[in-house]
Amino acid sequence: MAGKTSNLMDKLVSLSKRRGFIFQSSEIYGGINSCYDYGPLGVELKNNIKHLWWKSMVYERPDIEGIDAGILMHPRVWEASGHVEGFTDPLVDCKTCKMRFRADQIDPSRGCPHCGGELTEPRMFNLMFKTFMGPVEDEAHVVYLRPETAQGIYVNFHNVRESTRKKLPFGIAQVGKAFRNEITPGNFIFRTREFEQMEMQYFVKPGTDEEWFEYWKEQRLRWYDRLGIRKENLRFHPHGKEELAHYAKAAFDIEYHFPFGWNEIEGIHNRTDFDLSRHQQYSGKDLRYYDPENGEKYVPYVVETSTGVDRLLLTTLVDAYTEEPERVVLKFKPYLAPIKAAIFPLVKRDGMPEIAHKIEEELRQCFKVFYDESGSVGRRYRRQDEVGTPFCITVDSQTLEDQTVTIRNRDTMQQERIAVDRIREYLTPRVSL
Ligand code: GAP
């Protein structure tokens, strides 16, 4: 991370709040641990990341369809999926300072990492949030907030296949909230208890799964170039046997080099026929696929790609953050930038604000834009650099004479003169996906 200081995370947290990317949840009540809200710029960045994923997974591919399943599902889903029994982390408490740790993330034989105190024996803690359906709060009415979106895809496998008449191999993609009662959330929005996932389950003929697993590993790593993430900050991490989730035969993480170390941003899993077979067993419904090519019936295997929107948002912030001698710049890919263009009148007179407002109104029909007339133009440029706005349009005295404006490029800081009636045509290919 050349040119980046070790307190980068502090700077990002502060910039995120100051400029309206991310706020602490319920801040006026003192906040709630590891819960965050996205502000006016954060929600734009988040939507742009989701749109890029959806476009590359669903719109650009004839073999993948999208769905949007509910957060609450039949409780048997989570028995079938293995989450009731197995979605647990080993929890230890410090008897002295009362802090809690995941036993698999520390060396319990050395005592409490915080104060050196004695630790309790590890006890298994289920990460699913429980609530009740209806007014009666008893075991018969327990439902869970989904801890992954994938199960909404498995239980709809037949509905999607039948309604779209898809043949294997094909995928189902989904973006949506997931919830985990993490023992040790932290590192800002890296690990939280409420987050959003972007998951795709690719259903394949058994025996072809390993080939598809390799295919999706490569596809997904390559996708990060479209997200604008530098290659040198990405790597694969294969899961050893002890790391594999209960459903996986093989798994690779894509990791990013965060200021706090290399950490997972996406998982690619070979889930075999585990989930569909279990749902078949628990629901009593035949979930086999009839293969028209050879007349066989079988339960498809699944290769899953699973990433988190919040974690990718943090990744784009870290990767885009650049300190230059005179300015801080978020060098997002232009289509990720929350604001695509800012419009400035050079001065607040001579009809310049009126022209600038007219340009703003026209561009607002196509892009998220921002009008600013306060302070020197240099300061206005810096304010936009800090939130990653790729283009700044200035109306000046020459505009009054020849109906041209300057368009300043965020990265090069070079300015071009463009006719007012060509601004939209200039911007569209440069800020669109
Ligand atoms: N369906 C498979 C699955 O959920 P996972 O490795 O547990 O696999 C996939 O999670 C992705 O979801 C992670 O790579 C990460 O991007 C995101 N994620 C998981 N837990 C998270 C948390 N507590 N906070 C934010 N993102 C999380």
XYZ file of C-alpha atoms in Angstrom, residues 78 83-84 87 126-130 144-147 179-181:
16
model
C -32.183 -24.151 8.690
C -27.218 -24.257 10.338
C -29.238 -25.142 13.448
C -23.434 -22.867 12.333
C -25.001 -20.554 17.321
C -24.660 -17.467 15.162
C -28.254 -17.316 13.935
C -30.543 -14.563 15.223
C -33.788 -16.043 16.518
C -34.506 -17.199 12.140
C -33.119 -14.203 10.317
C -31.314 -15.849 7.418
C -27.550 -16.167 7.979
C -27.633 -11.669 9.728
C -25.082 -13.328 11.997
C -24.685 -12.852 15.705
